[in-house]
mmCIF file of C-alpha atoms in Angstrom:
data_model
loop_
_atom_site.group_PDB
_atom_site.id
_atom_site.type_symbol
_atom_site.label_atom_id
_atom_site.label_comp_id
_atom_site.label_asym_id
_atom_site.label_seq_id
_atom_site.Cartn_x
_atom_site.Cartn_y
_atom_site.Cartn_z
ATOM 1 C CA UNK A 83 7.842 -0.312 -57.548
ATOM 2 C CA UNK A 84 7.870 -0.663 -53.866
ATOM 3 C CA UNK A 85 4.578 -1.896 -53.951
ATOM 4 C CA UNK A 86 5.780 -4.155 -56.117
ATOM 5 C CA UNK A 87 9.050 -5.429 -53.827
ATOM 6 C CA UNK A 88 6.355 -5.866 -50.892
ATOM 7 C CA UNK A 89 4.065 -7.582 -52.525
ATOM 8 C CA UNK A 90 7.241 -9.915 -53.503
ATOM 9 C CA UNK A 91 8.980 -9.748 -50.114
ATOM 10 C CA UNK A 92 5.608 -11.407 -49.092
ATOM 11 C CA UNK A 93 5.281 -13.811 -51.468
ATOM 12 C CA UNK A 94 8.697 -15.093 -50.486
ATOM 13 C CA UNK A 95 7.841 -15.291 -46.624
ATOM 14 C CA UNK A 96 4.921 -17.110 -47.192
ATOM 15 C CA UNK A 97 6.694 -19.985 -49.524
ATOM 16 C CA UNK A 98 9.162 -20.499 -46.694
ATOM 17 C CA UNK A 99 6.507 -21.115 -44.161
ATOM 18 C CA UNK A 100 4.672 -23.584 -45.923
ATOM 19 C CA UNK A 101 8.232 -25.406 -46.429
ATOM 20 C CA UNK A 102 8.928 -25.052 -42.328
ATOM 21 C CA UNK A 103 5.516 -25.265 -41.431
ATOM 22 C CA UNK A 104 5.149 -29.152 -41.281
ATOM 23 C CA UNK A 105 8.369 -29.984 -39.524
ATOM 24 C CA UNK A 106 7.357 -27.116 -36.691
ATOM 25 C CA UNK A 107 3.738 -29.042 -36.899
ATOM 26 C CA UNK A 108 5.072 -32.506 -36.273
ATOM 27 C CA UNK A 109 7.245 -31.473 -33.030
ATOM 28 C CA UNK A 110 4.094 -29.867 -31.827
ATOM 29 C CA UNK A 111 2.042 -33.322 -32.272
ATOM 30 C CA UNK A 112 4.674 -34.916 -30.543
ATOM 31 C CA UNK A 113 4.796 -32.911 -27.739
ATOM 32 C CA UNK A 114 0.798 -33.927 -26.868
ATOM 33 C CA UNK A 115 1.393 -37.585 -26.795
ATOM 34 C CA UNK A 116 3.638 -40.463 -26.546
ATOM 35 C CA UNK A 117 6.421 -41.525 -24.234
ATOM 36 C CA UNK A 118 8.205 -38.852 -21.838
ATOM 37 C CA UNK A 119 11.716 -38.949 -23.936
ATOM 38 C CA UNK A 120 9.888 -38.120 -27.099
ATOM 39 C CA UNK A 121 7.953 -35.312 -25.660
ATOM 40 C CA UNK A 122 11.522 -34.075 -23.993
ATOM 41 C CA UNK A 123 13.373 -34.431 -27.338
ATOM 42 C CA UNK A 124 10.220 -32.959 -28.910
ATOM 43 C CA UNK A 125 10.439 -30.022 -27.051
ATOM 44 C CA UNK A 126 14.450 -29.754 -27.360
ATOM 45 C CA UNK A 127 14.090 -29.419 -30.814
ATOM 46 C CA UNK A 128 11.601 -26.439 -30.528
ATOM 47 C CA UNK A 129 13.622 -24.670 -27.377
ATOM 48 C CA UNK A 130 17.183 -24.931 -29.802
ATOM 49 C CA UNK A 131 14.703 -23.449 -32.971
ATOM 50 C CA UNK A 132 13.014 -20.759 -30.749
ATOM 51 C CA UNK A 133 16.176 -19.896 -29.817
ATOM 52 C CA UNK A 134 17.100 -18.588 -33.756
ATOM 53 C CA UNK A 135 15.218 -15.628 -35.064
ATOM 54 C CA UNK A 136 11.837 -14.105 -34.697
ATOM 55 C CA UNK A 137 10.790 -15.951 -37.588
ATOM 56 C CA UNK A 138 11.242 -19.133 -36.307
ATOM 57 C CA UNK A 139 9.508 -18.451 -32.943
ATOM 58 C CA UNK A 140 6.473 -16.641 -35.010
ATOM 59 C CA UNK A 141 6.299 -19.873 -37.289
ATOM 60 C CA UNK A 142 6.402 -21.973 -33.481
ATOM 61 C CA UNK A 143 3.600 -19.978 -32.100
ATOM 62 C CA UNK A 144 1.542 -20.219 -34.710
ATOM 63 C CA UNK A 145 1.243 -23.873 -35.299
ATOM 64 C CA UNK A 146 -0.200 -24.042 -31.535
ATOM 65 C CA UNK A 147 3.053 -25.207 -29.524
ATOM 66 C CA UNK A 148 2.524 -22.885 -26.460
ATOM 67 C CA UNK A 149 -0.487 -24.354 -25.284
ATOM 68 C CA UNK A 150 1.036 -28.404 -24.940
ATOM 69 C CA UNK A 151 4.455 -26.671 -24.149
ATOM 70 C CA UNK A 152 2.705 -25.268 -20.715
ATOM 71 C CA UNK A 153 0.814 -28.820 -20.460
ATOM 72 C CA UNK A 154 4.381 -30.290 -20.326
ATOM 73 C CA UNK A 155 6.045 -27.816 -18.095
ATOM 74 C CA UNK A 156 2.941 -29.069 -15.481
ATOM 75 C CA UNK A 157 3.235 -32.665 -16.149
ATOM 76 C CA UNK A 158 6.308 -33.779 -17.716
ATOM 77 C CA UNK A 159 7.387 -36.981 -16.537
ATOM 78 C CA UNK A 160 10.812 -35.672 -15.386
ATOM 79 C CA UNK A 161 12.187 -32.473 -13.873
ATOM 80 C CA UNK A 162 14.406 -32.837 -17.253
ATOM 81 C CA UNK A 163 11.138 -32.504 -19.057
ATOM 82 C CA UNK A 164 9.817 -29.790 -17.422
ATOM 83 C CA UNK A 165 12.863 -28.099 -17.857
ATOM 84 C CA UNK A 166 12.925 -28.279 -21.370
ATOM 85 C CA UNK A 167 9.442 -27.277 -21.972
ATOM 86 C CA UNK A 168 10.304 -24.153 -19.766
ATOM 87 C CA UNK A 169 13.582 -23.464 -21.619
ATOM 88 C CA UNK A 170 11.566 -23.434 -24.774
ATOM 89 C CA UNK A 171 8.821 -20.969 -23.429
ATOM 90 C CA UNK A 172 11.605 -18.935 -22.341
ATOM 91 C CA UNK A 173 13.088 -18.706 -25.722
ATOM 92 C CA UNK A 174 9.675 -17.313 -27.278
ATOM 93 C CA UNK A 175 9.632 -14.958 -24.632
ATOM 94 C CA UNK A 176 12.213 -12.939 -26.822
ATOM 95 C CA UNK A 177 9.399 -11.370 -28.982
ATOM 96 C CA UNK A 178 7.301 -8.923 -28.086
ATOM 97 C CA UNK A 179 3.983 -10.026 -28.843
ATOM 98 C CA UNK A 180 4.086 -13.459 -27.328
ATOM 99 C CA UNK A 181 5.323 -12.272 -24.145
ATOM 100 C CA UNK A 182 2.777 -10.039 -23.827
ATOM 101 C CA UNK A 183 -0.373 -11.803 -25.027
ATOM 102 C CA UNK A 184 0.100 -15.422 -26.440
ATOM 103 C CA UNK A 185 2.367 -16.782 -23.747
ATOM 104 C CA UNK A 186 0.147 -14.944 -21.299
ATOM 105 C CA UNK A 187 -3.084 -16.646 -22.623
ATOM 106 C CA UNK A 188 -1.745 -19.918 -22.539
ATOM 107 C CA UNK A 189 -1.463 -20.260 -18.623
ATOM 108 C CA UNK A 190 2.435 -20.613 -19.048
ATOM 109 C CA UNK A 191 2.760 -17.660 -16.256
ATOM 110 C CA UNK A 192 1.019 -19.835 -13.525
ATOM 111 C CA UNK A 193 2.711 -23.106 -15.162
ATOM 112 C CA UNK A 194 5.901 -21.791 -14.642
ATOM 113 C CA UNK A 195 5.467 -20.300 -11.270
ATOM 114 C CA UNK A 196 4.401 -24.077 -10.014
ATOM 115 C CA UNK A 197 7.409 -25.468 -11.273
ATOM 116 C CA UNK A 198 9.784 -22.528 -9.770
ATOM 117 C CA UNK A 199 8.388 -23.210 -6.352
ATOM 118 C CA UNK A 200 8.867 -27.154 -6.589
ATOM 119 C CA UNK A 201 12.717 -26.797 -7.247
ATOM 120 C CA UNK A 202 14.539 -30.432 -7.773
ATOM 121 C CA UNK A 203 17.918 -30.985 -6.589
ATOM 122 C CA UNK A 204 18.620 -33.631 -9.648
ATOM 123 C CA UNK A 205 17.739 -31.020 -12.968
ATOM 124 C CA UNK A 206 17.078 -27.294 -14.263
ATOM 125 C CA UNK A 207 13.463 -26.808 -13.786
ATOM 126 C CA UNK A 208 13.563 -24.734 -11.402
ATOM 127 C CA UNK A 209 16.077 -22.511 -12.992
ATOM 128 C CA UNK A 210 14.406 -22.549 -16.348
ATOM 129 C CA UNK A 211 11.223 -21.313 -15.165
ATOM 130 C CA UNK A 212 12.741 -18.631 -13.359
ATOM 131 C CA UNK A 213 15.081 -17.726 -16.358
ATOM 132 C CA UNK A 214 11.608 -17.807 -18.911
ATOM 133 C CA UNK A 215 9.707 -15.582 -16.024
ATOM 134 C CA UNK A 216 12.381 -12.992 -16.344
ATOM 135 C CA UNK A 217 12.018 -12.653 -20.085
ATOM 136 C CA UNK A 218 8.544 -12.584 -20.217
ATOM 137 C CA UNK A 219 8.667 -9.636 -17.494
ATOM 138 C CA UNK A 220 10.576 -7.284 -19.565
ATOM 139 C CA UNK A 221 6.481 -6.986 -20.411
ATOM 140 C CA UNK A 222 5.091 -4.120 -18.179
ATOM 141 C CA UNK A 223 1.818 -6.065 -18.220
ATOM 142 C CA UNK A 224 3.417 -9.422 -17.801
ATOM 143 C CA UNK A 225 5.648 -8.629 -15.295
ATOM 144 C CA UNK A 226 2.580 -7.123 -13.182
ATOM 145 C CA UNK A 227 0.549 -10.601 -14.159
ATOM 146 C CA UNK A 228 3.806 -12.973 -12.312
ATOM 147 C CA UNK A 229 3.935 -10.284 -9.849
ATOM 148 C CA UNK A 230 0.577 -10.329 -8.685
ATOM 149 C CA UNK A 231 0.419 -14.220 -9.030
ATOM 150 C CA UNK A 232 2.744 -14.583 -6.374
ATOM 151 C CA UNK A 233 6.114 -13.929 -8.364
ATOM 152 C CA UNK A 234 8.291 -11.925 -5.947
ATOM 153 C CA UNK A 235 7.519 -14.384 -2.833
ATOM 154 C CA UNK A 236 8.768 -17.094 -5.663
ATOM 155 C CA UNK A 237 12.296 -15.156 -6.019
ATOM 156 C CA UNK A 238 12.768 -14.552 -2.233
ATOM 157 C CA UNK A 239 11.951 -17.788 -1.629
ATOM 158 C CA UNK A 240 14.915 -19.385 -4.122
ATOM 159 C CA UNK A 241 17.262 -16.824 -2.117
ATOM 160 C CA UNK A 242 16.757 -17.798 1.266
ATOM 161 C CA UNK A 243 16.749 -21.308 -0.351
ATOM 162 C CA UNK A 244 20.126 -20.582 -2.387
ATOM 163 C CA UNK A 245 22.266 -18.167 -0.802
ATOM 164 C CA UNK A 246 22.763 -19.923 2.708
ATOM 165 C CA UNK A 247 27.167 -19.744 2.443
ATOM 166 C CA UNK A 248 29.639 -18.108 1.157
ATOM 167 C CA UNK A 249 28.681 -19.603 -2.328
ATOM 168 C CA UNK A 250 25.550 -18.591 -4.210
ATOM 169 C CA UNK A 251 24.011 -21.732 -3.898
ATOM 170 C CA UNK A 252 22.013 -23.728 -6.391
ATOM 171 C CA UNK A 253 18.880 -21.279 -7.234
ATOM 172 C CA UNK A 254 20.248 -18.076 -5.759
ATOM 173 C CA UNK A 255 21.076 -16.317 -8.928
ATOM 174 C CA UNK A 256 18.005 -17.520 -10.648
ATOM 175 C CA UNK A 257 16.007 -15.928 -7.540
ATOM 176 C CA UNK A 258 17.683 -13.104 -7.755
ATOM 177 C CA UNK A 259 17.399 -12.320 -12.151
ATOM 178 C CA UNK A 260 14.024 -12.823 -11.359
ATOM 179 C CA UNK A 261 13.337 -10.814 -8.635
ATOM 180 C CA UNK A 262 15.386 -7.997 -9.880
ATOM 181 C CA UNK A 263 13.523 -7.561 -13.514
ATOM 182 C CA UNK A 264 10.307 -7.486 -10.936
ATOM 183 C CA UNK A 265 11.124 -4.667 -9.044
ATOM 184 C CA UNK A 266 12.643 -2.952 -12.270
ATOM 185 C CA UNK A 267 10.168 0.021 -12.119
ATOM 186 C CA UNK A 268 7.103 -1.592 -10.175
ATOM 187 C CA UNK A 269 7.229 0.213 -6.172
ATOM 188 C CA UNK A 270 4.606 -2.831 -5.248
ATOM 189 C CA UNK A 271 7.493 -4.940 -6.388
ATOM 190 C CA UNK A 272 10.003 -3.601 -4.078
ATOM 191 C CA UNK A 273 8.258 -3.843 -0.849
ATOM 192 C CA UNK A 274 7.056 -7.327 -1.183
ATOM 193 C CA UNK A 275 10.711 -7.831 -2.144
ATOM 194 C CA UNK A 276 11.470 -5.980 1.683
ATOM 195 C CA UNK A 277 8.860 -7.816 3.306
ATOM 196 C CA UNK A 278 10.491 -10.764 2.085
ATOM 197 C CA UNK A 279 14.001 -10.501 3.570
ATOM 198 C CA UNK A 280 15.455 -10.284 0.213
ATOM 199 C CA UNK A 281 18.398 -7.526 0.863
ATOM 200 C CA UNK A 282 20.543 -10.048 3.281
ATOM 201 C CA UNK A 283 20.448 -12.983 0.830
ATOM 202 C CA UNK A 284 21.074 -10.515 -1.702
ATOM 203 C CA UNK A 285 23.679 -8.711 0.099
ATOM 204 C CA UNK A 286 25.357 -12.149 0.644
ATOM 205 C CA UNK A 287 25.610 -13.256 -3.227
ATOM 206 C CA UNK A 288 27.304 -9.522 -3.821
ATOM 207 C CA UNK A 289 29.939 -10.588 -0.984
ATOM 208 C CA UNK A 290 30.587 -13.613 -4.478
ATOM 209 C CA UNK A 291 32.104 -11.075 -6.535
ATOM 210 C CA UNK A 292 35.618 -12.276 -6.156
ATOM 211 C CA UNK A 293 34.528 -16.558 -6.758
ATOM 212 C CA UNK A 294 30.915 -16.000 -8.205
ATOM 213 C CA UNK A 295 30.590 -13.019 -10.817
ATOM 214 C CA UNK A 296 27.467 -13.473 -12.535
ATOM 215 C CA UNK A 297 25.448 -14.306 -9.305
ATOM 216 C CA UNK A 298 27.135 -11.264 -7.538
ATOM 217 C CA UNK A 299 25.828 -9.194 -10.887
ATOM 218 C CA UNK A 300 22.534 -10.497 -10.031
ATOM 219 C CA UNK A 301 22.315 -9.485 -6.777
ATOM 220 C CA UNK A 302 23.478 -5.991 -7.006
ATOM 221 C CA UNK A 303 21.395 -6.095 -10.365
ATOM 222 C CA UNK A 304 18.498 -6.625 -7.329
ATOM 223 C CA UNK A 305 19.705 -3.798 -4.656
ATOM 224 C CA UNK A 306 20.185 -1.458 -7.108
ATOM 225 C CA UNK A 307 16.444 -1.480 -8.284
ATOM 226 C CA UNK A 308 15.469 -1.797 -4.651
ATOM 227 C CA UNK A 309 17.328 0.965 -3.716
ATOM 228 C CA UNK A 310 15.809 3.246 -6.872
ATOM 229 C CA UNK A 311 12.716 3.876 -4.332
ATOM 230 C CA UNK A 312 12.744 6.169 -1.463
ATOM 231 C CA UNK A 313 9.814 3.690 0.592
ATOM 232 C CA UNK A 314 12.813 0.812 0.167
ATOM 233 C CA UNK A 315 16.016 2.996 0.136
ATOM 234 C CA UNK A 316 16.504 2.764 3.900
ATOM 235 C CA UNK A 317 15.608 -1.250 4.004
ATOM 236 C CA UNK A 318 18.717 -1.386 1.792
ATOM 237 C CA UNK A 319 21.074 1.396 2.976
ATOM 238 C CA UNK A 320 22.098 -1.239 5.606
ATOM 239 C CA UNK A 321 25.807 -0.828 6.937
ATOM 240 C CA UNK A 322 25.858 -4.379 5.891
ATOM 241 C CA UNK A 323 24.885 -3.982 2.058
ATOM 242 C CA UNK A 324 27.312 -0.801 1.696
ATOM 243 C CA UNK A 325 30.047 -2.269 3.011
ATOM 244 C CA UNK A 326 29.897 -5.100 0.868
ATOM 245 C CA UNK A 327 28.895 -3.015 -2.199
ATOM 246 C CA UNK A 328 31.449 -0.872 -1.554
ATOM 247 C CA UNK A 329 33.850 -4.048 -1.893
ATOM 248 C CA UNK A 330 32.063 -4.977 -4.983
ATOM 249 C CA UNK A 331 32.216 -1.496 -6.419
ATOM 250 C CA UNK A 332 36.203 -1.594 -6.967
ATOM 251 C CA UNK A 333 36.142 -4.574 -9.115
ATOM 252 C CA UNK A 334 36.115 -3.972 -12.988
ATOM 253 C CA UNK A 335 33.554 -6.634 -14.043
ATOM 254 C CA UNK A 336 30.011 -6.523 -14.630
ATOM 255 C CA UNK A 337 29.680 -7.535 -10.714
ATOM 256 C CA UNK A 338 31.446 -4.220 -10.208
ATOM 257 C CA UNK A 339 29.740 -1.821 -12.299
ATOM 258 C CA UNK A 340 25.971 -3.221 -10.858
ATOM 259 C CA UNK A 341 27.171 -2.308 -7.449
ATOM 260 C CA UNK A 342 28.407 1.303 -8.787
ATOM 261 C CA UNK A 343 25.156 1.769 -10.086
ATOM 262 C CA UNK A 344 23.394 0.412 -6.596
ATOM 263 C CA UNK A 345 25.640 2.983 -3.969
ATOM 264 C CA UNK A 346 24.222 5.512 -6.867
ATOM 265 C CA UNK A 347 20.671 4.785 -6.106
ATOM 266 C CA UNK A 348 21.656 5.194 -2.075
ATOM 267 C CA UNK A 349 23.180 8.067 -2.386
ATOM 268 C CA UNK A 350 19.839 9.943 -2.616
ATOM 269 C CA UNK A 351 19.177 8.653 1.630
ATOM 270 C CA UNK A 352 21.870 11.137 3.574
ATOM 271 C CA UNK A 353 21.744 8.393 6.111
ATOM 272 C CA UNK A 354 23.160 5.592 3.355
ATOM 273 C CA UNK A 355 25.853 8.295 2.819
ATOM 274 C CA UNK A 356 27.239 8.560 6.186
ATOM 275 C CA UNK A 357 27.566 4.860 6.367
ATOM 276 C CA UNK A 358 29.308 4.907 2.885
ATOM 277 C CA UNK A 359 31.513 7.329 4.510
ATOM 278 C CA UNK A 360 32.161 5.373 7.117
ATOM 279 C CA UNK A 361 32.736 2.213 5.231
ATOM 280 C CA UNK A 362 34.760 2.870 2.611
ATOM 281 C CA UNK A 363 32.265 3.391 -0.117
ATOM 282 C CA UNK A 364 33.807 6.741 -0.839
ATOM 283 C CA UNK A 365 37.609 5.709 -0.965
ATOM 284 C CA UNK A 366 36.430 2.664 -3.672
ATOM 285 C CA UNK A 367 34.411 5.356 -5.831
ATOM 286 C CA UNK A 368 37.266 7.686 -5.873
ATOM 287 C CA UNK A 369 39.521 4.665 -6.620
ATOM 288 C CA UNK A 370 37.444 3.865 -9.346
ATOM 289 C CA UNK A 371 36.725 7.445 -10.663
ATOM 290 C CA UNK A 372 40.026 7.889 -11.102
ATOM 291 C CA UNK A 373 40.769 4.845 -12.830
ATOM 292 C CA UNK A 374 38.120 4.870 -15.680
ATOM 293 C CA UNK A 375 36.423 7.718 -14.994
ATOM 294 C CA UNK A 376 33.485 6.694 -13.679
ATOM 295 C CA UNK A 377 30.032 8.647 -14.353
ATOM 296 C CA UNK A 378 28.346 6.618 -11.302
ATOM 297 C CA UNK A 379 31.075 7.069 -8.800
ATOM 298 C CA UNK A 380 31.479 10.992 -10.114
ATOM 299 C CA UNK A 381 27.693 11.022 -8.869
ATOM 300 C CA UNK A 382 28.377 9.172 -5.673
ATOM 301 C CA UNK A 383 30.994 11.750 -4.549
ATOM 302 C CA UNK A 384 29.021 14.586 -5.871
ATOM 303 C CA UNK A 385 26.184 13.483 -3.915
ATOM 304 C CA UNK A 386 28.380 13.231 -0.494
ATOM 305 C CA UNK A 387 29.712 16.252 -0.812
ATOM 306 C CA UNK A 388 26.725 18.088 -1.456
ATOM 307 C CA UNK A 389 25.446 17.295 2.509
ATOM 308 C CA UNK A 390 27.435 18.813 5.470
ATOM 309 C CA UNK A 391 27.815 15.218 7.664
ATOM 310 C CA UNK A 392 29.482 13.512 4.458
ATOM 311 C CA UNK A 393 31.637 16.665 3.055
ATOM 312 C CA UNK A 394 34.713 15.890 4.894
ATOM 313 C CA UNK A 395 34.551 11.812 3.983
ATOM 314 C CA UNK A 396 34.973 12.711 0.379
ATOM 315 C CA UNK A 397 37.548 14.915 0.480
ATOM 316 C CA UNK A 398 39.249 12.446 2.290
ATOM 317 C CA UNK A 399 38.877 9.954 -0.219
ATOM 318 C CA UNK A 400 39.931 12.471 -2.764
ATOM 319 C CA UNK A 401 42.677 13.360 -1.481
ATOM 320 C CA UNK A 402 41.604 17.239 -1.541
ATOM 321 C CA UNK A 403 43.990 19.704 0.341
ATOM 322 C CA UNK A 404 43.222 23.254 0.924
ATOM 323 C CA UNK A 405 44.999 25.900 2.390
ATOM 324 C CA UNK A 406 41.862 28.112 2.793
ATOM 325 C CA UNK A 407 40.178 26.227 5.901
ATOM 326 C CA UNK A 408 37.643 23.347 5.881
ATOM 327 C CA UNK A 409 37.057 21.403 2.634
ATOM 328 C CA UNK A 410 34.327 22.886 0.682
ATOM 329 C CA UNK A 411 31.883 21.847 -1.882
ATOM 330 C CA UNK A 412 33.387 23.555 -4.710
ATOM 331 C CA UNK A 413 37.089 22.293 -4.008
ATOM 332 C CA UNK A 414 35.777 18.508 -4.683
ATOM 333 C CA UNK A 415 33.805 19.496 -7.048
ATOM 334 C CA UNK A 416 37.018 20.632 -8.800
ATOM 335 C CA UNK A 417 38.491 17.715 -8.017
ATOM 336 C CA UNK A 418 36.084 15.298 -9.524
ATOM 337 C CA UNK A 419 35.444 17.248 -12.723
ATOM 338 C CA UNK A 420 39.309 17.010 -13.312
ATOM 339 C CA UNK A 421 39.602 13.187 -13.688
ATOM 340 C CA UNK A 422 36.379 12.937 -15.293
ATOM 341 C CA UNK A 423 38.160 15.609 -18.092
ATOM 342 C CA UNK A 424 41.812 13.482 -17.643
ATOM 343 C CA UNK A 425 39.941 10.444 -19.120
ATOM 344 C CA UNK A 426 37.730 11.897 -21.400
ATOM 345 C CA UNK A 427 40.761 13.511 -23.267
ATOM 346 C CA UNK A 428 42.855 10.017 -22.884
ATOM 347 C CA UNK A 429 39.553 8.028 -24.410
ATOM 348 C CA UNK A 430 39.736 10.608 -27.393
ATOM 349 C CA UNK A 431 43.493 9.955 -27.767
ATOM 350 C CA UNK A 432 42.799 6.646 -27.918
ATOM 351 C CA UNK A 433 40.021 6.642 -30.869
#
């Protein structure tokens, strides 16, 4: 019987490819030919489909589209074009297999690197490239392949570019998606990201929380796997980047928990934790602890108050009193597994 359903299941699949099969073919044919629009429009057509299901970006692949897709994201007539093309490479990028092989093979890695260093002030390309880069690095391989072609200089390059004012800028986030899914688990990664001045560019789009969420996300999205290294810890531990994250950290959007997450990488430098003493990276994790219960911040404080030159800062923050000397470890320990148990019993109150 199961044989029987597979053997069915099968049969089925391969009916509704032949029926797709030809429209898929004819936007491929026009993307290799013909006036700029109609290559655009082709392409449009395929990002929007590739954008559906697996199927549908299976069914794209294998009627030969990623080949004249990277031809167009090199020599579309337009930045429009080009933007396209690389919105619809992007959208492949979502399975597995092309990410890691097909998309690979085709070139688009180097295709999409040229147009992320040639950004235009008038589209997306720029933007798009960096956008399908990131989703082909959630690839170990891949991500290695951009890296070593030049991928992190790319990134710091779009923040220095982008994040210039108080605003993010025009390719700031994109620089800084991109260059954060890079140095997600890769130490090479991380230090070219150093070497490249990326911490005050990134430190300055976390300063957006309040006007700017998603590109403050990004950036602490960045710090936080910088930070997850002890030969980049210290570049980041600046009193600059804590005092802004700490700033960050007391917000309740995504912005916020990104920069919870990045103090929580920081915390393992003793150095980075006097300055969060100093700067009020405590008093916002307690504030925050309290007020959802907070794993990360519960890990920040336990991690100050575990060394001697930070002890007194978080019992500060907490709001410990003792009538038995000094603050000690074990009195904020108390402390901090008490409102971690307040809202654990309120969240089962509430289911």
């Amino acid at each position: 019987v199961y044989k029987a359903l597979v053997e069915a299941n099968a049969q089925v699949f391969f009916e509704k490819r032949d029926q797709d099969a030809p429209l898929v073919r004819t936007l491929v044919n026009a993307l290799q030919g013909g006036p700029d629009e109609s290559r655009r429009e082709a392409a449009r057509d395929l990002a929007m489909k590739a954008a559906g299901s697996a199927y549908d970006r299976d069914l794209i692949a294998s009627q030969g589209a990623c080949g004249p897709l990277v031809q167009l994201c090199r020599n579309g007539g337009s930045d429009e074009t080009r933007s396209v093309a690389a919105a619809a490479l992007g959208n492949l990028a979502a399975n597995a297999l092309l990410r890691k092989r097909t998309l690979p093979a085709s070139g688009a890695v180097e295709a999409l690197l040229a147009l992320a260093r040639s950004p235009h002030d008038a589209g997306d390309g720029c933007r798009s490239a960096c956008t399908a880069l990131r989703n082909m690095a959630f690839d170990n391989e891949t991500k290695a392949l951009i890296a070593d072609n030049g991928g992190v200089e790319v990134a710091c390059a779009l923040l220095r570019r982008g994040a210039t004012t108080t605003k993010s800028g025009p390719y700031a986030m994109a620089g800084a998606a991109l260059l954060g899914t890079l140095c997600w688990g890769s130490a090479s990664s991380k230090k070219q990201a150093v070497a490249g001045h990326a911490v005050e560019p990134l430190t300055r789009l976390c300063a957006c929380f309040a006007s700017d969420e998603a590109s403050a996300t990004c950036g602490a999205f960045a710090l936080r796997h910088m930070a997850a290294d002890g030969d980049t810890r210290g570049a980041v531990g600046k009193t600059e980047t804590i005092t802004i994250l700490a700033r960050c950290a007391r917000s309740d959007g995504s912005a916020g928990a990104e920069a919870r997450k990045a103090l929580r990488e920081l915390a393992a430098d003793e150095s980075a934790l006097v300055a969060m003493g100093r700067h009020g990276a405590f008093h916002a994790c307690a504030s925050v602890l309290e007020r959802d219960g907070c794993a990360d911040c519960a890990a920040v404080l336990w991690a100050g108050s575990a060394k001697k030159a930070s002890l007194v800062d978080v019992g500060r923050a907490l709001d410990v009193r003792t009538t038995k000397g000094p603050v000690r470890g074990h009195d904020v320990d108390l402390v901090i597994r008490a409102l971690l148990k307040r809202h654990r019993g309120v969240n089962k109150k509430t289911q």
